[in-house]
PDB file of C-alpha atoms in Angstrom:
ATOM      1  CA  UNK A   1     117.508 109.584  85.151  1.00 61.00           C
ATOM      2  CA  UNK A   2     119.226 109.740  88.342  1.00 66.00           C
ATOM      3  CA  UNK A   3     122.012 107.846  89.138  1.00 69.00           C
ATOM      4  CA  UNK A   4     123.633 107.398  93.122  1.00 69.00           C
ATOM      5  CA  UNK A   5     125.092 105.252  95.782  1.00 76.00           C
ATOM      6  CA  UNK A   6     123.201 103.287  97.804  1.00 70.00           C
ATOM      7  CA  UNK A   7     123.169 103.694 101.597  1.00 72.00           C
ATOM      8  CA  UNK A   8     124.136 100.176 103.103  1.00 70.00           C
ATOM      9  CA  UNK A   9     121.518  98.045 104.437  1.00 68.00           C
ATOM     10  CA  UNK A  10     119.808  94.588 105.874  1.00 63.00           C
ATOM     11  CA  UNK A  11     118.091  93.946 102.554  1.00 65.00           C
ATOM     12  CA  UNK A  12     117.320  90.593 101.948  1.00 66.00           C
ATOM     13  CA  UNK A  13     119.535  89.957  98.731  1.00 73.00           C
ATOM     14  CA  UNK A  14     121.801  87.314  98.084  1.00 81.00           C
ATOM     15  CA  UNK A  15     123.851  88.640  95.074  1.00 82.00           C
ATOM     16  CA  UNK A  16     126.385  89.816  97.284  1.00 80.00           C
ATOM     17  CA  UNK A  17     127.694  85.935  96.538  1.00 85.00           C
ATOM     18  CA  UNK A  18     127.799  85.924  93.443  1.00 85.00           C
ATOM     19  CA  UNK A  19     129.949  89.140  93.376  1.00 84.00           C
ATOM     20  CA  UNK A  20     132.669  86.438  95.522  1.00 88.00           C
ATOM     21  CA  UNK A  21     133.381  84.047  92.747  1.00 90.00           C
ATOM     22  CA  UNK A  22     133.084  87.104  89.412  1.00 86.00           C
ATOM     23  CA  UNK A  23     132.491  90.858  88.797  1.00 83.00           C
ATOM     24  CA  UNK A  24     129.159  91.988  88.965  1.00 82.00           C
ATOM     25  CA  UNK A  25     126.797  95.281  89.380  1.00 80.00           C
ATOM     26  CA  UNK A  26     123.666  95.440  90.682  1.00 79.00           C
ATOM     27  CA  UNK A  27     120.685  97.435  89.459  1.00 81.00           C
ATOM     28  CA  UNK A  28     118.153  99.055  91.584  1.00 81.00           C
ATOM     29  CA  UNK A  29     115.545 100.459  89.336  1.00 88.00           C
ATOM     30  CA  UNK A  30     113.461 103.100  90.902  1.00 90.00           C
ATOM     31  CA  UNK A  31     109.703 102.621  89.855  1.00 94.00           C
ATOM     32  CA  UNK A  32     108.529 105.507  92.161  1.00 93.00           C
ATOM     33  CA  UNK A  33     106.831 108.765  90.998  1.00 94.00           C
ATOM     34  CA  UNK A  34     104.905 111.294  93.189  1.00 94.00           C
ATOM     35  CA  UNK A  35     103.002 113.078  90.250  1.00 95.00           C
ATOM     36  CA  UNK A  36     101.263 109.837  89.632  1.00 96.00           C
ATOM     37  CA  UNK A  37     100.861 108.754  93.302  1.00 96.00           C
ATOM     38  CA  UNK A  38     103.599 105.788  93.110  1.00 95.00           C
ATOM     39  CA  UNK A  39     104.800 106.551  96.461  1.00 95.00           C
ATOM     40  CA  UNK A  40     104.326 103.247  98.434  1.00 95.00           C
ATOM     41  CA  UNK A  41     106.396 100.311  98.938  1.00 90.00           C
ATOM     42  CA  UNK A  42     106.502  97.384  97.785  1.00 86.00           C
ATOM     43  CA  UNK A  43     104.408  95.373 100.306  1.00 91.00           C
ATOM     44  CA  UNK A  44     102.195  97.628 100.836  1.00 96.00           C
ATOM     45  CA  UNK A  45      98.371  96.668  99.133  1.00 97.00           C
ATOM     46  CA  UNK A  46      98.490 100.210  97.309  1.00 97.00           C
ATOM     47  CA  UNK A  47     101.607  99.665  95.967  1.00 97.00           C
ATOM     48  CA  UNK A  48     101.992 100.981  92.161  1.00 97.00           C
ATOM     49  CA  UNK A  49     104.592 101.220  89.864  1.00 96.00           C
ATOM     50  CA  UNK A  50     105.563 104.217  87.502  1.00 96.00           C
ATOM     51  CA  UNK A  51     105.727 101.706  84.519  1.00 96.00           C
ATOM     52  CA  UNK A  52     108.115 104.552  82.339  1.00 95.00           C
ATOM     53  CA  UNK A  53     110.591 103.149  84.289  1.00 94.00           C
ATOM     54  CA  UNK A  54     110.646 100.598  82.353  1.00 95.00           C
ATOM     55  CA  UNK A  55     111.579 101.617  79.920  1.00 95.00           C
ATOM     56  CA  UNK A  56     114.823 102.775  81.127  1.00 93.00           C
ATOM     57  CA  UNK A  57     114.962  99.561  82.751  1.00 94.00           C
ATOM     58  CA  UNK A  58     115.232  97.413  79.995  1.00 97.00           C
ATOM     59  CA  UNK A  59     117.647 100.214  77.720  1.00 96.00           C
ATOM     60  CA  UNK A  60     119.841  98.998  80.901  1.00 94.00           C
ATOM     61  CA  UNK A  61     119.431  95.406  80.798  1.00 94.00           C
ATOM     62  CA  UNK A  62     119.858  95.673  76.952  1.00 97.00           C
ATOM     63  CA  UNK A  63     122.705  97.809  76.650  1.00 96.00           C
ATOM     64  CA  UNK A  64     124.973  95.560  79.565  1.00 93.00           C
ATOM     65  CA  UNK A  65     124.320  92.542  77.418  1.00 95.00           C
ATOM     66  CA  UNK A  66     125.325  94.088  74.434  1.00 97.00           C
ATOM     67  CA  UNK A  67     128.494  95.165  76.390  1.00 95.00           C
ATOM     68  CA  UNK A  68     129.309  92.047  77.849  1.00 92.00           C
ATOM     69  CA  UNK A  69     128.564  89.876  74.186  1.00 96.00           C
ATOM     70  CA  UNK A  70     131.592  92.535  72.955  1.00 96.00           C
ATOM     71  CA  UNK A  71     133.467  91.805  75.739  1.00 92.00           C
ATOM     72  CA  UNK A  72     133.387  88.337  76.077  1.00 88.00           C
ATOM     73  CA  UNK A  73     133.307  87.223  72.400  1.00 89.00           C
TER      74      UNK A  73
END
C-alpha cells in the first residue's frame, strides 16, 4: 500500500463542503494495476478495476468507523 498527497485539481467533487462545517478526510482508493492490464480510466469502455483493492478499501472504511464509534461514544 502506498500512501501520498494528492496534486490539486478541477475534479468534480463536492466534499470540499462538507470539510467547511466539520473535520473530514477523503479517500482516494487506487484500483489500478499494470500486471493485470487495469490501466484505463474511469470513462473509458475498457475500464477495469484491480478488485484486491478492495480489500484494502474496506479495512479503511472499517477501521475509521471503528475509530470514530471510540471517539465519539
Amino acid at each position: 500500500m502506498e500512501l501520498f498527497d494528492l496534486i490539486p485539481s478541477m475534479g468534480g467533487e463536492d466534499f470540499s463542503i462538507y470539510t467547511e462545517k466539520t473535520k473530514g478526510c477523503f479517500y482516494w482508493l487506487g484500483v489500478g494495476n499494470k500486471e493485470k492490464d487495469c490501466v484505463y480510466q474511469w470513462h473509458n469502455p475498457r475500464f477495469d478495476a484491480d478488485e484486491s483493492a478492495l480489500i484494502i478499501g474496506s479495512s479503511v472504511l472499517a477501521v475509521s468507523a471503528l475509530k470514530a464509534i471510540e471517539y465519539f461514544i
